[in-house]
Amino acid sequence: MNPYTKLVADAAAVVTEGRSLPLGGLPSLSRPEISANAPKALFFSPHPDDETIAGGLALRLMREAKWNIINVAVTQGSLEERKAPRLEELRAACNYLGFGLETTAPGGLDGVRPATRAKDPGAWAHKVEIIAALLEKHQPKLIFCPHQLDWNQTHIGTHLLVIDALKLAKNIRCDVVETEFWGQMQSPNLMVEYSAADLADLMAATSFHVGEVKRNPYHLLLPAWMQDNVRRGAELVGGQGGAAPTFMFAQIFRAQKWDGAELQHYYAGGRFLSESVNAGTLFP
């Protein structure tokens, strides 16, 4: 008898069972009181659902340090008939978690891809101005965006758009946390642990994107992804051959600072943040 057979079968059974759970429609979670002068973090989402898939650190900052988290819906997807429904799903997901929401344009921005930046500089410049205006409006202490090699062309385009907007915006100095989903980072420097409760809330919030998870129930695979992040992050963040932390679920990031002109590294090596340490300590 292979002693691992039952372990694998149980893991598969959990995902199968998850297919019967409700999609969205859940009452909003309790949200801490956020003061008017609370630090702001802008989460630049390439698509509706990135704010829940990759939004765990933002959620922890809101809950533990009482930050004001605002999701910026860079696009509303590429299918015209799905843009309005996706926006409503996004509103419901953000409301469930307690995130604010900013849209960029009616229907979201189109053509947020490297090819547009290279071939249509006029259209690209207009998009950059929109994002720069949001940066100047909110004066964030922190922004989230995908890293430059995140494979999906809209994810890569969102990275380029945010960096170009930072260069254009006036008087912006902030921390920048790069996220990954489609393409793995080669040089992350931060791994953040999530509690089972926080991860369950991210899964539930992702389920509000009903039209997407009905065709591909990726919300059910978030725990497996977060566990694999622990495997990778143990050495990519902690150093090759280093001892693995005892995290069960975690997400990998690259944290830097925008000094008004360019991104600057500020961690010497990598850092692990356990669920027992206030997330606000990352950004004093």
mmCIF file of C-alpha atoms in Angstrom:
data_model
loop_
_atom_site.group_PDB
_atom_site.id
_atom_site.type_symbol
_atom_site.label_atom_id
_atom_site.label_comp_id
_atom_site.label_asym_id
_atom_site.label_seq_id
_atom_site.Cartn_x
_atom_site.Cartn_y
_atom_site.Cartn_z
ATOM 1 C CA MET A 1 0.000 0.000 0.000
ATOM 2 C CA ASN A 2 1.263 3.447 -0.911
ATOM 3 C CA PRO A 3 0.703 5.562 2.233
ATOM 4 C CA TYR A 4 0.307 8.705 0.115
ATOM 5 C CA THR A 5 -2.614 7.453 -1.962
ATOM 6 C CA LYS A 6 -5.229 8.520 0.579
ATOM 7 C CA LEU A 7 -3.560 11.906 1.017
ATOM 8 C CA VAL A 8 -3.800 12.609 -2.710
ATOM 9 C CA ALA A 9 -7.357 11.284 -2.930
ATOM 10 C CA ASP A 10 -8.434 13.453 0.007
ATOM 11 C CA ALA A 11 -6.926 16.538 -1.612
ATOM 12 C CA ALA A 12 -8.827 15.830 -4.831
ATOM 13 C CA ALA A 13 -12.039 15.204 -2.901
ATOM 14 C CA VAL A 14 -11.789 18.596 -1.204
ATOM 15 C CA VAL A 15 -11.661 20.386 -4.575
ATOM 16 C CA THR A 16 -14.560 18.274 -5.872
ATOM 17 C CA GLU A 17 -16.585 19.146 -2.782
ATOM 18 C CA GLY A 18 -15.781 22.808 -3.303
ATOM 19 C CA ARG A 19 -17.619 22.794 -6.638
ATOM 20 C CA SER A 20 -20.895 22.604 -4.729
ATOM 21 C CA LEU A 21 -20.212 25.708 -2.626
ATOM 22 C CA PRO A 22 -22.098 28.939 -3.449
ATOM 23 C CA LEU A 23 -20.619 31.503 -5.815
ATOM 24 C CA GLY A 24 -20.844 34.994 -4.382
ATOM 25 C CA GLY A 25 -23.997 36.179 -2.713
ATOM 26 C CA LEU A 26 -22.414 36.098 0.746
ATOM 27 C CA PRO A 27 -22.915 38.852 3.356
ATOM 28 C CA SER A 28 -20.085 41.375 3.520
ATOM 29 C CA LEU A 29 -17.321 40.714 6.009
ATOM 30 C CA SER A 30 -16.782 42.986 8.991
ATOM 31 C CA ARG A 31 -14.398 45.830 8.175
ATOM 32 C CA PRO A 32 -12.319 47.751 10.700
ATOM 33 C CA GLU A 33 -12.993 51.434 11.211
ATOM 34 C CA ILE A 34 -10.751 53.250 8.718
ATOM 35 C CA SER A 35 -9.832 56.810 9.636
ATOM 36 C CA ALA A 36 -10.005 59.622 7.093
ATOM 37 C CA ASN A 37 -6.222 60.039 7.211
ATOM 38 C CA ALA A 38 -5.369 56.326 7.115
ATOM 39 C CA PRO A 39 -2.512 55.304 4.793
ATOM 40 C CA LYS A 40 -3.787 54.444 1.330
ATOM 41 C CA ALA A 41 -2.804 51.525 -0.834
ATOM 42 C CA LEU A 42 -3.850 51.411 -4.474
ATOM 43 C CA PHE A 43 -4.171 47.911 -5.934
ATOM 44 C CA PHE A 44 -3.878 48.152 -9.733
ATOM 45 C CA SER A 45 -5.806 45.144 -11.048
ATOM 46 C CA PRO A 46 -5.242 44.141 -14.679
ATOM 47 C CA HIS A 47 -8.590 42.303 -14.635
ATOM 48 C CA PRO A 48 -11.530 41.993 -12.261
ATOM 49 C CA ASP A 49 -10.525 39.109 -9.919
ATOM 50 C CA ASP A 50 -6.834 40.022 -9.515
ATOM 51 C CA GLU A 51 -7.785 42.033 -6.436
ATOM 52 C CA THR A 52 -8.987 38.852 -4.728
ATOM 53 C CA ILE A 53 -6.493 36.351 -6.148
ATOM 54 C CA ALA A 54 -3.445 38.466 -5.269
ATOM 55 C CA GLY A 55 -4.965 40.738 -2.640
ATOM 56 C CA GLY A 56 -4.022 38.923 0.550
ATOM 57 C CA LEU A 57 -1.371 41.372 1.730
ATOM 58 C CA ALA A 58 -3.745 44.261 1.006
ATOM 59 C CA LEU A 59 -6.401 42.483 3.071
ATOM 60 C CA ARG A 60 -3.976 42.008 5.938
ATOM 61 C CA LEU A 61 -2.959 45.681 5.832
ATOM 62 C CA MET A 62 -6.608 46.709 6.077
ATOM 63 C CA ARG A 63 -7.403 44.331 8.907
ATOM 64 C CA GLU A 64 -4.219 44.585 10.957
ATOM 65 C CA ALA A 65 -2.975 48.136 10.310
ATOM 66 C CA LYS A 66 -6.303 49.762 9.338
ATOM 67 C CA TRP A 67 -5.102 50.948 5.936
ATOM 68 C CA ASN A 68 -7.510 52.239 3.296
ATOM 69 C CA ILE A 69 -7.311 49.749 0.412
ATOM 70 C CA ILE A 70 -8.585 50.937 -2.963
ATOM 71 C CA ASN A 71 -8.747 48.616 -5.935
ATOM 72 C CA VAL A 72 -8.166 50.325 -9.282
ATOM 73 C CA ALA A 73 -9.937 48.434 -12.070
ATOM 74 C CA VAL A 74 -7.472 49.052 -14.895
ATOM 75 C CA THR A 75 -9.553 47.006 -17.342
ATOM 76 C CA GLN A 76 -12.899 45.246 -17.213
ATOM 77 C CA GLY A 77 -11.730 42.428 -19.427
ATOM 78 C CA SER A 78 -11.648 42.301 -23.210
ATOM 79 C CA LEU A 79 -15.089 40.885 -24.052
ATOM 80 C CA GLU A 80 -17.500 43.759 -24.631
ATOM 81 C CA GLU A 81 -20.559 41.793 -23.518
ATOM 82 C CA ARG A 82 -18.859 40.862 -20.243
ATOM 83 C CA LYS A 83 -17.561 44.301 -19.230
ATOM 84 C CA ALA A 84 -20.675 45.517 -17.425
ATOM 85 C CA PRO A 85 -21.296 42.176 -15.657
ATOM 86 C CA ARG A 86 -17.642 41.958 -14.657
ATOM 87 C CA LEU A 87 -17.801 45.416 -13.120
ATOM 88 C CA GLU A 88 -20.828 44.415 -11.044
ATOM 89 C CA GLU A 89 -19.065 41.239 -9.937
ATOM 90 C CA LEU A 90 -16.035 43.344 -9.035
ATOM 91 C CA ARG A 91 -18.129 45.779 -6.985
ATOM 92 C CA ALA A 92 -19.607 42.866 -5.072
ATOM 93 C CA ALA A 93 -16.194 41.271 -4.450
ATOM 94 C CA CYS A 94 -14.659 44.544 -3.222
ATOM 95 C CA ASN A 95 -17.684 45.226 -1.028
ATOM 96 C CA TYR A 96 -17.404 41.729 0.447
ATOM 97 C CA LEU A 97 -13.773 42.277 1.470
ATOM 98 C CA GLY A 98 -14.135 45.940 2.397
ATOM 99 C CA PHE A 99 -11.972 47.389 -0.397
ATOM 100 C CA GLY A 100 -12.760 50.675 -2.091
ATOM 101 C CA LEU A 101 -13.047 50.767 -5.867
ATOM 102 C CA GLU A 102 -11.908 53.201 -8.555
ATOM 103 C CA THR A 103 -12.672 52.709 -12.241
ATOM 104 C CA THR A 104 -10.442 54.139 -14.953
ATOM 105 C CA ALA A 105 -12.911 54.770 -17.793
ATOM 106 C CA PRO A 106 -16.358 53.603 -18.921
ATOM 107 C CA GLY A 107 -15.821 49.936 -19.703
ATOM 108 C CA GLY A 108 -12.265 50.148 -18.379
ATOM 109 C CA LEU A 109 -9.129 50.805 -20.401
ATOM 110 C CA ASP A 110 -8.589 48.807 -23.584
ATOM 111 C CA GLY A 111 -5.298 47.799 -25.142
ATOM 112 C CA VAL A 112 -3.274 47.773 -21.934
ATOM 113 C CA ARG A 113 -0.505 45.757 -23.553
ATOM 114 C CA PRO A 114 3.159 46.245 -24.422
ATOM 115 C CA ALA A 115 2.247 46.306 -28.129
ATOM 116 C CA THR A 116 0.058 49.391 -27.622
ATOM 117 C CA ARG A 117 2.876 51.155 -25.781
ATOM 118 C CA ALA A 118 5.271 50.380 -28.650
ATOM 119 C CA LYS A 119 2.986 51.005 -31.624
ATOM 120 C CA ASP A 120 0.466 53.650 -30.506
ATOM 121 C CA PRO A 121 2.239 56.120 -28.211
ATOM 122 C CA GLY A 122 -0.631 58.613 -28.360
ATOM 123 C CA ALA A 123 -3.215 56.139 -27.066
ATOM 124 C CA TRP A 124 -0.742 54.902 -24.472
ATOM 125 C CA ALA A 125 -0.009 58.421 -23.242
ATOM 126 C CA HIS A 126 -3.723 58.959 -22.619
ATOM 127 C CA LYS A 127 -3.878 55.837 -20.455
ATOM 128 C CA VAL A 128 -0.784 56.944 -18.544
ATOM 129 C CA GLU A 129 -2.410 60.317 -17.823
ATOM 130 C CA ILE A 130 -5.472 58.584 -16.351
ATOM 131 C CA ILE A 131 -3.366 56.479 -13.979
ATOM 132 C CA ALA A 132 -1.126 59.425 -13.063
ATOM 133 C CA ALA A 133 -4.226 61.455 -12.161
ATOM 134 C CA LEU A 134 -5.372 58.684 -9.804
ATOM 135 C CA LEU A 135 -1.939 58.615 -8.165
ATOM 136 C CA GLU A 136 -2.024 62.377 -7.639
ATOM 137 C CA LYS A 137 -5.598 62.227 -6.348
ATOM 138 C CA HIS A 138 -4.941 59.541 -3.731
ATOM 139 C CA GLN A 139 -1.264 60.134 -2.840
ATOM 140 C CA PRO A 140 -0.820 56.463 -1.897
ATOM 141 C CA LYS A 141 1.705 55.242 0.626
ATOM 142 C CA LEU A 142 1.813 51.931 -1.252
ATOM 143 C CA ILE A 143 0.812 50.578 -4.635
ATOM 144 C CA PHE A 144 0.411 47.016 -5.883
ATOM 145 C CA CYS A 145 0.899 46.030 -9.522
ATOM 146 C CA PRO A 146 2.016 42.926 -11.432
ATOM 147 C CA HIS A 147 5.716 42.396 -12.115
ATOM 148 C CA GLN A 148 7.041 42.985 -15.611
ATOM 149 C CA LEU A 149 7.324 39.298 -16.567
ATOM 150 C CA ASP A 150 3.874 38.150 -15.425
ATOM 151 C CA TRP A 151 3.278 36.502 -18.855
ATOM 152 C CA ASN A 152 -0.271 37.693 -19.518
ATOM 153 C CA GLN A 153 -0.014 40.688 -21.846
ATOM 154 C CA THR A 154 -2.474 42.795 -19.831
ATOM 155 C CA HIS A 155 -0.584 42.022 -16.612
ATOM 156 C CA ILE A 156 2.680 43.102 -18.238
ATOM 157 C CA GLY A 157 0.928 46.115 -19.736
ATOM 158 C CA THR A 158 -0.432 47.105 -16.326
ATOM 159 C CA HIS A 159 3.080 47.027 -14.878
ATOM 160 C CA LEU A 160 4.385 49.270 -17.658
ATOM 161 C CA LEU A 161 1.380 51.577 -17.351
ATOM 162 C CA VAL A 162 1.841 52.054 -13.603
ATOM 163 C CA ILE A 163 5.598 52.683 -13.894
ATOM 164 C CA ASP A 164 5.061 55.202 -16.700
ATOM 165 C CA ALA A 165 2.367 56.918 -14.615
ATOM 166 C CA LEU A 166 4.684 57.109 -11.600
ATOM 167 C CA LYS A 167 7.212 58.889 -13.815
ATOM 168 C CA LEU A 168 4.563 61.351 -14.986
ATOM 169 C CA ALA A 169 2.775 62.005 -11.688
ATOM 170 C CA LYS A 170 3.959 64.874 -9.525
ATOM 171 C CA ASN A 171 5.344 64.429 -5.997
ATOM 172 C CA ILE A 172 4.710 60.705 -5.681
ATOM 173 C CA ARG A 173 6.996 58.719 -3.412
ATOM 174 C CA CYS A 174 5.671 55.398 -2.210
ATOM 175 C CA ASP A 175 6.344 51.754 -1.627
ATOM 176 C CA VAL A 176 5.697 49.467 -4.598
ATOM 177 C CA VAL A 177 4.794 45.800 -4.203
ATOM 178 C CA GLU A 178 4.899 43.694 -7.351
ATOM 179 C CA THR A 179 2.625 40.661 -7.526
ATOM 180 C CA GLU A 180 2.763 37.477 -9.572
ATOM 181 C CA PHE A 181 0.152 35.106 -10.912
ATOM 182 C CA TRP A 182 0.740 33.952 -14.485
ATOM 183 C CA GLY A 183 4.523 34.238 -14.567
ATOM 184 C CA GLN A 184 6.852 33.509 -11.676
ATOM 185 C CA MET A 185 9.220 36.164 -10.389
ATOM 186 C CA GLN A 186 12.911 35.379 -10.586
ATOM 187 C CA SER A 187 13.895 37.721 -7.754
ATOM 188 C CA PRO A 188 11.137 38.086 -5.132
ATOM 189 C CA ASN A 189 12.168 39.448 -1.744
ATOM 190 C CA LEU A 190 9.060 39.028 0.395
ATOM 191 C CA MET A 191 6.862 36.095 1.394
ATOM 192 C CA VAL A 192 3.707 36.801 3.394
ATOM 193 C CA GLU A 193 1.890 34.115 5.346
ATOM 194 C CA TYR A 194 -1.909 33.943 5.250
ATOM 195 C CA SER A 195 -4.092 32.399 7.901
ATOM 196 C CA ALA A 196 -6.656 29.815 6.871
ATOM 197 C CA ALA A 197 -9.369 32.381 7.652
ATOM 198 C CA ASP A 198 -7.830 35.072 5.432
ATOM 199 C CA LEU A 199 -7.337 32.612 2.589
ATOM 200 C CA ALA A 200 -10.933 31.403 2.918
ATOM 201 C CA ASP A 201 -12.076 35.026 2.621
ATOM 202 C CA LEU A 202 -9.994 35.500 -0.535
ATOM 203 C CA MET A 203 -11.513 32.330 -2.016
ATOM 204 C CA ALA A 204 -15.017 33.462 -1.167
ATOM 205 C CA ALA A 205 -14.347 36.916 -2.622
ATOM 206 C CA THR A 206 -12.997 35.357 -5.826
ATOM 207 C CA SER A 207 -16.200 33.338 -6.102
ATOM 208 C CA PHE A 208 -18.091 36.619 -6.587
ATOM 209 C CA HIS A 209 -16.548 36.712 -10.077
ATOM 210 C CA VAL A 210 -19.225 34.230 -11.042
ATOM 211 C CA GLY A 211 -18.940 34.440 -14.810
ATOM 212 C CA GLU A 212 -15.246 33.634 -14.658
ATOM 213 C CA VAL A 213 -15.175 30.867 -12.059
ATOM 214 C CA LYS A 214 -18.122 29.068 -13.685
ATOM 215 C CA ARG A 215 -15.963 28.428 -16.751
ATOM 216 C CA ASN A 216 -12.823 27.748 -14.698
ATOM 217 C CA PRO A 217 -13.196 27.267 -10.916
ATOM 218 C CA TYR A 218 -9.723 28.610 -10.146
ATOM 219 C CA HIS A 219 -10.858 29.967 -6.788
ATOM 220 C CA LEU A 220 -10.841 26.378 -5.519
ATOM 221 C CA LEU A 221 -7.142 26.001 -6.354
ATOM 222 C CA LEU A 222 -5.934 29.022 -4.380
ATOM 223 C CA PRO A 223 -4.897 26.894 -1.354
ATOM 224 C CA ALA A 224 -2.724 24.648 -3.548
ATOM 225 C CA TRP A 225 -1.130 27.698 -5.167
ATOM 226 C CA MET A 226 -0.472 29.307 -1.792
ATOM 227 C CA GLN A 227 1.145 26.084 -0.561
ATOM 228 C CA ASP A 228 3.377 25.928 -3.618
ATOM 229 C CA ASN A 229 4.368 29.537 -2.927
ATOM 230 C CA VAL A 230 5.729 28.369 0.442
ATOM 231 C CA ARG A 231 7.840 25.757 -1.335
ATOM 232 C CA ARG A 232 9.269 28.290 -3.793
ATOM 233 C CA GLY A 233 9.537 31.205 -1.399
ATOM 234 C CA ALA A 234 11.477 29.225 1.182
ATOM 235 C CA GLU A 235 14.526 29.407 -1.080
ATOM 236 C CA LEU A 236 13.768 32.187 -3.567
ATOM 237 C CA VAL A 237 13.122 34.630 -0.716
ATOM 238 C CA GLY A 238 14.969 32.939 2.141
ATOM 239 C CA GLY A 239 18.048 31.932 0.186
ATOM 240 C CA GLN A 240 19.123 28.761 -1.583
ATOM 241 C CA GLY A 241 19.390 25.895 0.857
ATOM 242 C CA GLY A 242 17.747 27.888 3.634
ATOM 243 C CA ALA A 243 15.383 26.417 6.198
ATOM 244 C CA ALA A 244 11.739 26.573 5.159
ATOM 245 C CA PRO A 245 9.351 28.509 7.392
ATOM 246 C CA THR A 246 6.453 26.621 8.903
ATOM 247 C CA PHE A 247 3.889 28.532 6.830
ATOM 248 C CA MET A 248 0.974 26.580 5.381
ATOM 249 C CA PHE A 249 -0.212 29.295 2.949
ATOM 250 C CA ALA A 250 1.716 32.278 1.607
ATOM 251 C CA GLN A 251 2.162 34.651 -1.303
ATOM 252 C CA ILE A 252 5.382 35.869 -2.903
ATOM 253 C CA PHE A 253 6.070 39.532 -3.716
ATOM 254 C CA ARG A 254 8.836 41.952 -4.640
ATOM 255 C CA ALA A 255 8.811 45.062 -2.443
ATOM 256 C CA GLN A 256 10.615 48.220 -3.544
ATOM 257 C CA LYS A 257 10.423 51.976 -3.134
ATOM 258 C CA TRP A 258 9.605 54.599 -5.748
ATOM 259 C CA ASP A 259 11.903 57.539 -4.995
ATOM 260 C CA GLY A 260 10.255 59.932 -7.436
ATOM 261 C CA ALA A 261 12.348 58.798 -10.386
ATOM 262 C CA GLU A 262 12.916 55.033 -10.234
ATOM 263 C CA LEU A 263 12.392 51.888 -8.202
ATOM 264 C CA GLN A 264 14.868 51.271 -5.407
ATOM 265 C CA HIS A 265 15.486 48.007 -3.560
ATOM 266 C CA TYR A 266 15.344 48.348 0.197
ATOM 267 C CA TYR A 267 15.398 44.858 1.670
ATOM 268 C CA ALA A 268 18.826 43.373 2.311
ATOM 269 C CA GLY A 269 18.056 39.862 1.150
ATOM 270 C CA GLY A 270 14.547 38.534 1.649
ATOM 271 C CA ARG A 271 11.949 38.775 4.362
ATOM 272 C CA PHE A 272 9.274 36.428 5.679
ATOM 273 C CA LEU A 273 6.184 37.915 7.325
ATOM 274 C CA SER A 274 4.284 35.473 9.512
ATOM 275 C CA GLU A 275 0.575 35.776 10.222
ATOM 276 C CA SER A 276 1.398 36.691 13.836
ATOM 277 C CA VAL A 277 3.234 39.931 12.892
ATOM 278 C CA ASN A 278 1.246 43.053 11.973
ATOM 279 C CA ALA A 279 1.512 43.604 8.218
ATOM 280 C CA GLY A 280 1.866 47.334 8.771
ATOM 281 C CA THR A 281 5.403 46.765 10.074
ATOM 282 C CA LEU A 282 6.501 46.114 6.488
ATOM 283 C CA PHE A 283 5.948 49.756 5.547
ATOM 284 C CA PRO A 284 6.808 52.025 8.490
#
